[in-house]
Amino acid sequence: MEATTFILFGATGDLAKRKIYPALYNLYLDGKLPKAFSVFGLGRRELTGDAFRANVEQSLRNFSRREANDTASVRQFLDAFRYSVLDIGRTEDYLKLLRLVEQREQELGAAPNRMFYLSVGPEFFETIADNIKASGLGSADGWKRLMIEKPFGHDLQSARDLNRNLSRAFEEDEVFRIDHYLGKPMVQKLEILQSSNPVLQTLWTNRHIANVQITANETVGVEERAGYYDHVGAVRDMFQNHMLQLLMMLAIHLPNNHSTSDEVRTKKKKVMEALMPVLKEDVARSIIRGQYAEGEINGKPVVGYTSEPGIAENSANDTFIAAKLEIDDYFWRGVPFYIRTGKRMKEKSTRIVIEFKEPLNQHALTEEESRVPNLLVFEISPNEGITLQLNTRDPLHKGEFKPMHIDFHTSQEDVPEAYENLIHDALNGDPTFFAHWDEVELAWKWVQPVLDAFQENLVPLRTYAAGSYGPVESDELLERDGFRWRFDSKHEQQEKKEGTHYAYHVNH
Ligand SMILES: NC(=O)C1=CN([C@@H]2O[C@H](COP(=O)(O)OP(=O)(O)OC[C@H]3O[C@@H](n4cnc5c(N)ncnc54)[C@H](OP(=O)(O)O)[C@@H]3O)[C@@H](O)[C@H]2O)C=CC1
Ligand SMILES: O=C1O[C@H](COP(=O)(O)O)[C@@H](O)[C@H](O)[C@H]1O
């Protein structure tokens, strides 16, 4: 791997502490960092190098998936870390940083390859990019890359403006837009599972699939992010990025088992282009918008959204969204994709369920028998696994017709965290699991009429009790088409109680 200087804006912030340092540490333990590797942490706070390294060490102790007790290896890891005070708007701070970076590269005899990671609010992105260019930090004789966090814009126009402005300093192939759902191991496997298994490849069409359900439910509420969340809602916070990325990753059809990043991203773009647009006037028919009221999570009472600290008591912000989408292409025409995401839901679960069409069913003895569909379930988090629901007869119960579950689960301890995968890919210059501008723009384009309809109150805001599965209208969205949400724990327990369960557990 090529020598790299990792320049981290927002090094004193929450994301750096909870995600970036632990990810770098685990990459280091796995031997996945370049030999010549330095980190320059930046922030306004006055910190000595030692104080900064102590903060990083604390973050490893608190948040790393592997223990940071081996003092020698932690010390060696921290050796790579430097801190420099930098105010984003002050050009002289960039010149000082340039001198420090050059000095360090010379000490190491390292090529001037520079990774700029912007772990700061989006309002700073353009200023930083311009200052990187103006100071010469971005003009060395090596590569330069820009990693940026979400949100990428607030709507279609602001995203376009941001992209145009960033492109003054960075080319598209130098920009690595993070969508951390693309770093989740099961999401990364979707592509290879489909493209390297003829069984799945054959089934991956509207001939066999009745519908696809994509869920990302959380039990947490707005937490300490009222100021941010109340302006974005579930539609911008989760739907426009993570949920549409999951849809793209599921719906792509790849030619073979060695697809290049260009092929993957081109196919994702094709999926977005084929997504049937929704008109502002029609949004209410295919989108359910919800907000949590008070309720119970894991047996404990919790307040409703508008009683959360920092949220206006008349806020009409969405904390839940369910949607029906259709892809108008050869493979998916006629297959509804149902997407659902919400805060303060019954359980934390991110998953994709593929419901297969009923068989011809000439042997079904009862109406009930004909209603048990085959399901293929990808559990993305908090547990990772794949479940296949098949039908069988139970010889112990008079040959009753029953579903059988075949489960494959991986042990969570050793699964790399999303940020590890993404930082590793970016260090290697592999953009496969980063959002290309074309995808981001098409996603905003699809979402814009939804934002407009919400803004103009064309879509009723439904309430749901905290700790439920969302508004009843979300169930009705599927019931209208003869379906229901699958594999919520209430259904899963029911189905598992009735059926046989086969588990296949893998420790890596
Ligand atoms: N936290 C999370 O879980 C997630 C965060 N994100 C995104 O990541 C980004 C960072 O979030 P988070 O870490 O939570 O934010 P924090 O508010 O915790 O940290 C902000 C960082 O920005 C620095 N900063 C702010 N203003 C300036 C300035 N004028 N000059 C120099 N540095 C400045 C702060 O340093 P100092 O105070 O020392 O100046 C601090 O290090 C945001 O874009 C957020 O949307 C995305 C997904 C999840
Ligand atoms: O990006 C975000 O994601 C988290 C949920 O991520 P997960 O990995 O825990 O599923 C969400 O809580 C947050 O609001 C959003 O900004």
Coordinates of C-alpha atoms and ligand atoms in Angstrom, one line a residue:
M1 CA 0.0 0.0 0.0
E2 CA 1.3 3.5 -0.9
A3 CA 2.7 5.9 1.7
T4 CA -0.1 8.1 3.0
T5 CA -0.6 11.2 5.1
F6 CA -4.1 11.2 6.6
I7 CA -5.2 14.8 7.3
L8 CA -8.2 14.8 9.5
F9 CA -10.4 17.9 9.8
G10 CA -12.6 17.6 12.9
A11 CA -10.1 15.5 14.9
T12 CA -11.5 16.6 18.2
G13 CA -15.1 15.8 17.2
D14 CA -17.5 13.0 18.0
L15 CA -17.2 11.0 14.8
A16 CA -13.4 10.9 14.9
K17 CA -13.6 9.6 18.5
R18 CA -16.3 7.0 18.0
K19 CA -15.5 5.8 14.5
I20 CA -12.4 7.0 12.8
Y21 CA -9.7 6.3 15.4
P22 CA -11.1 2.9 16.3
A23 CA -11.2 2.0 12.5
L24 CA -7.6 3.1 12.0
Y25 CA -6.5 1.1 15.0
N26 CA -8.2 -2.1 13.8
L27 CA -6.7 -1.6 10.3
Y28 CA -3.3 -1.2 12.0
L29 CA -3.8 -4.4 14.0
D30 CA -4.7 -6.2 10.8
G31 CA -1.6 -4.9 9.0
K32 CA -3.9 -2.9 6.6
L33 CA -2.2 0.5 7.0
P34 CA 0.6 1.6 4.8
K35 CA 4.1 1.3 6.3
A36 CA 4.7 5.0 5.9
F37 CA 1.6 6.4 7.5
S38 CA 1.0 9.6 9.4
V39 CA -2.1 11.2 10.8
F40 CA -2.5 15.0 11.2
G41 CA -5.4 15.8 13.5
L42 CA -6.9 19.3 13.1
G43 CA -9.2 21.4 15.2
R44 CA -9.5 24.8 16.8
R45 CA -8.7 23.6 20.3
E46 CA -5.2 24.1 21.6
L47 CA -3.8 20.7 22.2
T48 CA -0.3 19.4 22.6
G49 CA 0.7 16.3 20.6
D50 CA 0.7 14.3 23.8
A51 CA -2.7 15.4 24.9
F52 CA -4.1 14.6 21.4
R53 CA -2.5 11.1 21.5
A54 CA -4.0 10.6 24.9
N55 CA -7.5 11.5 23.6
V56 CA -7.0 9.1 20.7
E57 CA -5.9 6.3 23.1
Q58 CA -9.0 6.9 25.2
S59 CA -11.2 6.6 22.2
L60 CA -9.7 3.2 21.4
R61 CA -10.4 2.1 24.9
N62 CA -14.0 3.2 24.7
F63 CA -14.9 2.4 21.2
S64 CA -12.6 -0.1 19.5
R65 CA -14.1 -3.5 18.7
R66 CA -10.7 -5.0 19.8
E67 CA -9.2 -4.2 23.2
A68 CA -6.5 -1.6 23.3
N69 CA -4.6 -3.1 26.2
D70 CA -1.4 -4.1 24.5
T71 CA 0.6 -0.9 25.4
A72 CA 3.4 -1.6 23.0
S73 CA 1.2 -1.8 20.0
V74 CA -1.0 1.1 21.0
R75 CA 2.2 3.2 21.5
Q76 CA 3.5 2.2 18.1
F77 CA 0.1 3.1 16.5
L78 CA 0.0 6.5 18.2
D79 CA 3.5 7.3 17.0
A80 CA 2.0 8.2 13.7
F81 CA -0.3 10.9 15.2
R82 CA 0.4 14.6 15.1
Y83 CA -1.9 17.5 16.0
S84 CA -2.1 21.0 14.5
V85 CA -4.4 23.8 15.5
L86 CA -6.3 24.9 12.4
D87 CA -9.2 27.3 12.0
I88 CA -11.0 26.3 8.8
G89 CA -11.4 29.9 7.6
R90 CA -7.8 31.0 8.3
T91 CA -5.5 30.5 5.3
E92 CA -2.3 30.9 7.2
D93 CA -3.2 27.7 9.2
Y94 CA -3.1 25.7 6.0
L95 CA 0.3 27.0 5.1
K96 CA 1.6 26.0 8.5
L97 CA 0.0 22.6 8.1
L98 CA 1.7 22.3 4.7
R99 CA 5.1 22.8 6.2
L100 CA 4.5 20.2 8.9
V101 CA 3.2 17.7 6.4
E102 CA 6.2 18.2 4.1
Q103 CA 8.6 17.9 7.0
R104 CA 7.0 14.6 8.1
E105 CA 7.0 13.2 4.6
Q106 CA 10.7 14.0 4.3
E107 CA 11.4 12.4 7.6
L108 CA 9.8 9.2 6.4
G109 CA 11.0 9.5 2.9
A110 CA 7.4 9.1 1.9
A111 CA 5.7 10.1 -1.3
P112 CA 3.3 13.0 -0.8
N113 CA 0.1 11.1 -1.1
R114 CA -2.5 13.0 0.9
M115 CA -5.9 11.8 2.2
F116 CA -8.1 14.7 3.3
Y117 CA -10.9 13.5 5.6
L118 CA -13.6 16.1 6.3
S119 CA -15.2 15.0 9.6
V120 CA -16.8 18.5 10.1
G121 CA -20.1 20.0 9.3
P122 CA -21.0 20.3 5.6
E123 CA -21.1 24.1 5.7
F124 CA -17.2 23.9 5.9
F125 CA -16.6 21.5 2.9
E126 CA -16.2 24.2 0.2
T127 CA -14.0 26.5 2.3
I128 CA -11.7 23.6 3.2
A129 CA -11.5 22.3 -0.4
D130 CA -10.6 25.8 -1.7
N131 CA -8.0 26.3 1.0
I132 CA -6.4 23.0 0.3
K133 CA -6.0 24.1 -3.3
A134 CA -4.9 27.7 -2.5
S135 CA -2.3 26.6 0.1
G136 CA -0.6 24.1 -2.2
L137 CA -1.5 21.2 0.1
G138 CA -3.3 19.6 -2.8
S139 CA -0.7 20.2 -5.4
A140 CA 2.1 17.8 -4.4
D141 CA 3.6 15.3 -6.7
G142 CA 1.5 12.4 -5.3
W143 CA -2.2 11.6 -5.3
K144 CA -4.8 13.5 -3.3
R145 CA -8.2 12.2 -2.2
L146 CA -11.1 13.8 -0.4
M147 CA -13.3 11.8 2.0
I148 CA -16.5 13.5 3.0
E149 CA -19.2 12.7 5.4
K150 CA -22.9 13.1 4.8
P151 CA -25.1 15.1 4.5
F152 CA -24.2 15.9 0.9
G153 CA -26.6 18.8 0.3
H154 CA -30.0 19.5 1.7
D155 CA -31.9 19.2 -1.5
L156 CA -31.2 18.8 -5.3
Q157 CA -30.1 22.3 -5.9
S158 CA -27.8 22.6 -2.8
A159 CA -26.2 19.2 -3.6
R160 CA -25.5 20.4 -7.2
D161 CA -24.0 23.7 -5.9
L162 CA -21.8 21.8 -3.4
N163 CA -20.6 19.4 -6.0
R164 CA -19.8 22.2 -8.4
N165 CA -17.9 24.0 -5.8
L166 CA -15.9 21.0 -4.6
S167 CA -15.0 20.2 -8.2
R168 CA -12.9 23.5 -8.2
A169 CA -10.3 21.6 -6.1
F170 CA -11.0 17.9 -6.6
E171 CA -11.8 15.7 -9.6
E172 CA -14.7 13.3 -9.3
D173 CA -12.3 10.3 -9.1
E174 CA -10.6 12.0 -6.1
V175 CA -13.8 12.4 -4.1
F176 CA -14.9 9.6 -1.8
R177 CA -18.4 10.3 -0.5
I178 CA -19.1 8.2 2.5
D179 CA -22.4 6.4 2.9
H180 CA -21.5 4.2 5.9
Y181 CA -24.2 1.7 4.9
L182 CA -22.1 0.8 1.9
G183 CA -19.3 -0.1 4.4
K184 CA -21.4 -2.7 6.2
P185 CA -20.1 -6.1 5.5
M186 CA -23.4 -7.7 4.4
V187 CA -24.1 -4.8 2.0
Q188 CA -20.7 -5.3 0.5
K189 CA -21.5 -9.0 0.1
L190 CA -24.8 -8.4 -1.8
E191 CA -23.0 -7.8 -5.1
I192 CA -20.8 -10.9 -4.9
L193 CA -23.5 -13.1 -3.6
Q194 CA -25.6 -12.3 -6.6
S195 CA -23.0 -12.2 -9.2
S196 CA -21.2 -15.4 -8.2
N197 CA -24.1 -17.7 -7.4
P198 CA -26.0 -18.9 -10.5
V199 CA -28.9 -20.0 -8.2
L200 CA -29.4 -16.4 -7.0
Q201 CA -28.7 -14.9 -10.4
T202 CA -31.5 -17.0 -11.9
L203 CA -34.0 -16.0 -9.3
W204 CA -33.1 -12.3 -9.3
T205 CA -35.9 -11.2 -11.6
N206 CA -39.6 -10.3 -11.8
R207 CA -40.3 -13.8 -13.0
H208 CA -39.7 -15.1 -9.5
I209 CA -39.7 -12.2 -7.1
A210 CA -43.0 -10.8 -5.7
N211 CA -41.7 -7.9 -3.8
V212 CA -38.6 -6.6 -2.0
Q213 CA -38.7 -5.0 1.5
I214 CA -35.9 -2.8 2.8
T215 CA -36.0 -1.9 6.5
A216 CA -33.8 0.2 8.7
N217 CA -35.5 0.6 12.1
E218 CA -33.9 2.1 15.1
T219 CA -34.9 2.1 18.8
V220 CA -33.1 5.4 19.5
G221 CA -34.8 8.7 19.2
V222 CA -33.4 12.0 18.1
E223 CA -30.7 11.8 20.9
E224 CA -28.5 15.0 21.2
R225 CA -28.9 15.9 17.5
A226 CA -32.2 17.9 17.7
G227 CA -30.6 20.9 15.9
Y228 CA -29.6 18.8 12.9
Y229 CA -32.4 16.2 12.8
D230 CA -35.3 18.6 13.1
H231 CA -34.2 20.2 9.8
V232 CA -33.7 17.0 7.9
G233 CA -36.1 14.3 9.1
A234 CA -36.0 10.7 8.2
V235 CA -36.3 11.5 4.5
R236 CA -33.0 13.3 4.3
D237 CA -31.2 11.6 7.2
M238 CA -31.8 8.0 6.0
F239 CA -34.0 7.7 3.0
Q240 CA -32.2 9.8 0.4
N241 CA -28.9 8.2 1.1
H242 CA -28.7 4.9 3.0
M243 CA -32.1 3.5 1.9
L244 CA -31.7 4.3 -1.8
Q245 CA -28.1 2.9 -1.6
L246 CA -29.5 -0.4 -0.3
L247 CA -32.0 -0.4 -3.1
M248 CA -29.3 0.1 -5.7
M249 CA -27.0 -2.6 -4.2
L250 CA -29.9 -5.1 -4.2
A251 CA -31.2 -4.2 -7.7
I252 CA -28.0 -4.2 -9.7
H253 CA -27.4 -7.0 -12.1
L254 CA -23.8 -7.7 -12.7
P255 CA -22.4 -9.6 -15.6
N256 CA -19.8 -11.8 -13.8
N257 CA -18.0 -12.3 -10.5
H258 CA -15.2 -9.8 -11.2
S259 CA -17.0 -6.5 -11.6
T260 CA -14.9 -3.4 -11.6
S261 CA -15.9 -0.4 -9.5
D262 CA -16.9 1.4 -12.7
E263 CA -19.3 -1.5 -13.6
V264 CA -20.8 -1.5 -10.2
R265 CA -21.3 2.2 -10.1
T266 CA -22.6 2.3 -13.7
K267 CA -25.2 -0.4 -12.9
K268 CA -26.2 1.5 -9.8
K269 CA -26.8 4.6 -11.8
K270 CA -28.9 2.6 -14.3
V271 CA -31.1 1.4 -11.4
M272 CA -31.6 5.0 -10.3
E273 CA -32.4 6.1 -13.9
A274 CA -35.0 3.3 -14.1
L275 CA -36.7 4.2 -10.8
M276 CA -40.1 5.5 -11.7
P277 CA -40.4 9.1 -10.7
V278 CA -43.1 10.2 -8.3
L279 CA -45.1 13.4 -9.0
K280 CA -45.5 15.8 -6.1
E281 CA -49.3 15.5 -6.3
D282 CA -49.0 11.6 -6.1
V283 CA -46.6 11.4 -3.2
A284 CA -49.3 10.8 -0.6
R285 CA -50.3 7.6 -2.5
S286 CA -46.9 5.9 -2.2
I287 CA -45.2 7.5 0.8
I288 CA -46.2 7.3 4.4
R289 CA -44.8 10.0 6.7
G290 CA -44.8 9.5 10.5
Q291 CA -43.6 11.0 13.8
Y292 CA -43.2 9.1 17.0
A293 CA -45.5 9.9 20.0
E294 CA -44.7 8.8 23.5
G295 CA -44.5 5.1 24.2
E296 CA -42.2 2.3 25.6
I297 CA -38.9 1.1 24.4
N298 CA -37.6 -2.1 26.0
G299 CA -40.1 -1.7 28.8
K300 CA -39.1 1.9 29.6
P301 CA -41.3 4.9 28.9
V302 CA -40.0 7.4 26.4
V303 CA -41.3 10.8 25.4
G304 CA -42.8 11.7 22.1
Y305 CA -40.7 13.5 19.4
T306 CA -42.1 17.0 20.1
S307 CA -41.2 16.6 23.9
E308 CA -37.6 15.9 23.1
P309 CA -35.1 18.5 24.2
G310 CA -34.5 21.1 21.5
I311 CA -37.5 20.1 19.4
A312 CA -40.3 22.7 18.9
E313 CA -43.6 21.4 20.3
N314 CA -45.3 22.0 17.0
S315 CA -42.6 20.4 14.9
A316 CA -44.0 18.6 11.9
N317 CA -40.7 16.8 11.1
D318 CA -40.8 13.2 10.0
T319 CA -39.1 10.5 12.1
F320 CA -40.5 7.7 10.0
I321 CA -41.0 7.1 6.3
A322 CA -42.3 4.1 4.4
A323 CA -42.4 4.2 0.6
K324 CA -43.3 2.0 -2.4
L325 CA -41.0 2.4 -5.4
E326 CA -40.9 0.7 -8.7
I327 CA -38.0 0.1 -11.1
D328 CA -39.0 0.2 -14.7
D329 CA -36.5 -2.1 -16.3
Y330 CA -36.3 -5.6 -17.8
F331 CA -35.5 -7.3 -14.5
W332 CA -37.7 -5.5 -12.0
R333 CA -40.8 -4.3 -13.9
G334 CA -43.9 -5.1 -11.7
V335 CA -41.9 -5.8 -8.5
P336 CA -42.7 -3.3 -5.8
F337 CA -39.8 -2.2 -3.5
Y338 CA -41.1 -1.2 -0.1
I339 CA -38.7 0.9 2.0
R340 CA -39.2 1.7 5.6
T341 CA -37.1 3.5 8.2
G342 CA -37.9 5.1 11.5
K343 CA -36.6 6.2 14.9
R344 CA -38.1 4.8 18.2
M345 CA -39.3 1.6 16.6
K346 CA -39.8 -1.6 18.3
E347 CA -36.4 -3.1 17.5
K348 CA -33.1 -2.2 15.9
S349 CA -33.0 -4.0 12.6
T350 CA -31.6 -3.3 9.2
R351 CA -32.6 -6.0 6.7
I352 CA -33.7 -6.8 3.2
V353 CA -36.4 -9.3 2.6
I354 CA -37.0 -10.8 -0.8
E355 CA -40.4 -12.4 -1.1
F356 CA -40.7 -14.9 -3.9
K357 CA -43.8 -15.5 -6.0
E358 CA -46.2 -18.2 -5.1
P359 CA -45.5 -21.5 -6.9
L360 CA -48.1 -22.8 -9.3
N361 CA -49.6 -24.4 -6.2
Q362 CA -51.5 -27.2 -7.8
H363 CA -50.7 -29.4 -4.8
A364 CA -51.8 -26.9 -2.1
L365 CA -54.5 -28.5 0.0
T366 CA -55.7 -25.4 1.8
E367 CA -55.7 -21.7 1.2
E368 CA -53.3 -21.3 4.1
E369 CA -50.7 -23.6 2.5
S370 CA -50.7 -21.5 -0.6
R371 CA -49.9 -18.4 1.4
V372 CA -46.5 -19.3 2.8
P373 CA -44.0 -17.6 0.6
N374 CA -40.4 -18.4 0.2
L375 CA -38.3 -15.7 1.7
L376 CA -34.7 -14.8 1.4
V377 CA -33.6 -12.4 4.2
F378 CA -30.4 -10.5 4.4
E379 CA -29.8 -9.3 8.0
I380 CA -27.5 -6.3 7.8
S381 CA -27.4 -5.2 11.4
P382 CA -27.2 -5.4 14.4
N383 CA -26.7 -9.1 13.5
E384 CA -25.4 -10.2 10.2
G385 CA -26.9 -13.2 8.5
I386 CA -28.9 -14.8 5.7
T387 CA -32.1 -16.8 6.2
L388 CA -33.9 -18.8 3.7
Q389 CA -37.5 -19.7 4.4
L390 CA -38.7 -22.8 2.6
N391 CA -41.8 -24.9 2.9
T392 CA -41.9 -28.5 4.1
R393 CA -44.2 -30.9 5.9
D394 CA -43.6 -31.8 9.5
P395 CA -43.7 -35.6 10.0
L396 CA -44.1 -35.2 13.8
H397 CA -47.3 -33.3 13.4
K398 CA -49.4 -35.3 11.0
G399 CA -47.4 -34.1 8.1
E400 CA -48.6 -30.5 8.7
F401 CA -47.4 -27.9 6.2
K402 CA -44.7 -25.7 7.8
P403 CA -42.1 -23.2 6.9
M404 CA -38.5 -24.1 7.6
H405 CA -35.7 -21.6 8.2
I406 CA -32.2 -22.1 7.2
D407 CA -30.0 -19.6 8.9
F408 CA -26.4 -18.6 8.2
H409 CA -25.0 -16.2 10.8
T410 CA -21.5 -14.8 11.3
S411 CA -20.0 -14.0 14.6
Q412 CA -20.1 -10.2 15.1
E413 CA -16.9 -9.9 17.1
D414 CA -14.6 -10.3 14.2
V415 CA -16.6 -8.6 11.5
P416 CA -14.8 -5.3 10.5
E417 CA -16.8 -2.2 11.2
A418 CA -18.2 -0.2 8.3
Y419 CA -15.6 2.6 8.7
E420 CA -12.7 0.1 8.6
N421 CA -13.9 -1.2 5.3
L422 CA -14.4 2.3 3.9
I423 CA -11.1 3.9 5.1
H424 CA -9.2 0.8 3.8
D425 CA -10.9 1.1 0.4
A426 CA -10.2 4.8 0.2
L427 CA -6.5 4.3 1.1
N428 CA -6.3 1.8 -1.7
G429 CA -8.1 4.2 -4.1
D430 CA -11.0 1.8 -4.5
P431 CA -14.2 3.8 -5.0
T432 CA -16.6 0.8 -5.4
F433 CA -18.4 1.4 -2.1
F434 CA -18.5 5.1 -2.2
A435 CA -21.4 7.1 -3.7
H436 CA -20.6 8.6 -7.1
W437 CA -22.0 12.0 -7.8
D438 CA -24.3 10.6 -10.5
E439 CA -26.0 8.4 -7.9
V440 CA -26.2 11.2 -5.3
E441 CA -27.8 13.6 -7.9
L442 CA -30.3 11.0 -9.1
A443 CA -31.2 10.1 -5.5
W444 CA -31.9 13.8 -4.8
K445 CA -33.8 14.1 -8.1
W446 CA -36.1 11.3 -7.1
V447 CA -36.6 12.6 -3.5
Q448 CA -37.1 16.3 -4.5
P449 CA -40.9 16.0 -5.2
V450 CA -41.2 14.2 -1.9
L451 CA -39.5 17.1 -0.1
D452 CA -41.8 19.5 -1.9
A453 CA -44.9 17.5 -1.0
F454 CA -43.9 17.4 2.6
Q455 CA -43.1 21.1 2.6
E456 CA -46.5 21.9 1.1
N457 CA -48.3 19.6 3.6
L458 CA -49.6 17.4 0.8
V459 CA -48.8 14.2 2.8
P460 CA -50.5 13.7 6.2
L461 CA -48.1 13.3 9.1
R462 CA -49.2 10.1 10.9
T463 CA -48.2 9.5 14.5
Y464 CA -47.0 6.1 15.9
A465 CA -46.3 5.1 19.4
A466 CA -42.7 4.8 20.3
G467 CA -41.8 1.1 20.5
S468 CA -44.2 0.1 17.7
Y469 CA -43.7 -0.8 14.1
G470 CA -44.7 2.6 12.8
P471 CA -48.0 4.0 11.7
V472 CA -50.7 1.6 10.7
E473 CA -50.7 3.3 7.3
S474 CA -47.3 1.7 6.7
D475 CA -48.9 -1.8 7.0
E476 CA -51.7 -0.7 4.7
L477 CA -49.3 0.4 2.0
L478 CA -48.4 -3.3 1.6
E479 CA -51.8 -4.7 2.3
R480 CA -53.2 -2.8 -0.7
D481 CA -51.0 -5.0 -2.8
G482 CA -51.7 -8.2 -0.9
F483 CA -48.4 -8.2 1.1
R484 CA -47.2 -7.5 4.6
W485 CA -44.0 -6.6 6.2
R486 CA -42.0 -9.8 6.8
F487 CA -39.7 -10.8 9.5
D488 CA -40.5 -8.2 12.1
S489 CA -39.9 -10.0 15.4
K490 CA -43.6 -10.4 16.0
H491 CA -43.9 -12.3 12.7
E492 CA -40.6 -14.0 12.9
Q493 CA -41.4 -15.5 16.3
Q494 CA -44.7 -16.7 15.0
E495 CA -43.1 -18.2 11.9
K496 CA -40.2 -19.7 13.9
K497 CA -42.6 -21.2 16.5
E498 CA -44.5 -22.9 13.8
G499 CA -41.6 -23.9 11.7
T500 CA -38.3 -25.9 11.9
H501 CA -35.1 -24.0 12.3
Y502 CA -31.7 -24.9 11.0
A503 CA -28.8 -22.8 12.0
Y504 CA -25.4 -22.5 10.3
H505 CA -23.0 -20.4 12.3
V506 CA -19.6 -19.2 11.1
N507 CA -16.8 -17.8 13.1
H508 CA -14.2 -16.1 11.0
Ligands
LIG1 N1 -21.1 11.8 14.9 C1 -21.6 10.9 14.1 O1 -22.0 9.8 14.5 C2 -21.8 11.2 12.6 C3 -21.4 12.4 12.1 N2 -21.5 12.6 10.7 C4 -21.0 13.9 10.1 O2 -19.6 14.0 10.4 C5 -19.3 15.4 10.6 C6 -18.7 15.6 12.0 O3 -19.6 15.2 12.9 P1 -19.3 15.2 14.5 O4 -17.9 14.7 14.7 O5 -20.4 14.6 15.1 O6 -19.3 16.8 14.9 P2 -18.7 17.4 16.2 O7 -19.5 18.7 16.4 O8 -18.6 16.5 17.3 O9 -17.2 17.9 15.8 C7 -17.0 18.9 14.9 C8 -15.5 19.0 14.7 O10 -15.3 20.1 13.8 C9 -14.3 21.0 14.3 N3 -14.6 22.4 13.9 C10 -15.7 23.0 14.0 N4 -15.6 24.3 13.5 C11 -14.3 24.4 13.1 C12 -13.6 25.5 12.6 N5 -14.1 26.6 12.3 N6 -12.3 25.2 12.3 C13 -11.7 24.1 12.6 N7 -12.4 23.0 13.1 C14 -13.7 23.2 13.4 C15 -14.4 20.8 15.8 O11 -13.1 21.1 16.3 P3 -12.9 22.2 17.5 O12 -14.1 22.2 18.3 O13 -11.6 21.7 18.2 O14 -12.7 23.4 16.7 C16 -14.7 19.3 15.9 O15 -13.5 18.6 15.8 C17 -20.6 16.1 10.3 O16 -20.7 16.5 9.0 C18 -21.7 15.1 10.6 O17 -22.9 15.4 9.9 C19 -22.0 11.7 9.9 C20 -22.5 10.5 10.4 C21 -22.4 10.2 11.8
LIG2 O1 -26.4 8.1 9.2 C1 -27.2 7.8 10.1 O2 -27.2 6.5 10.5 C2 -27.6 6.2 11.8 C3 -28.0 4.7 11.8 O3 -26.9 4.0 11.4 P1 -26.7 2.4 11.9 O4 -25.4 2.0 11.3 O5 -26.8 2.4 13.4 O6 -27.9 1.7 11.3 C4 -28.8 7.0 12.3 O7 -29.0 6.8 13.7 C5 -28.5 8.5 12.1 O8 -29.6 9.3 12.4 C6 -28.1 8.8 10.7 O9 -27.6 10.1 10.6

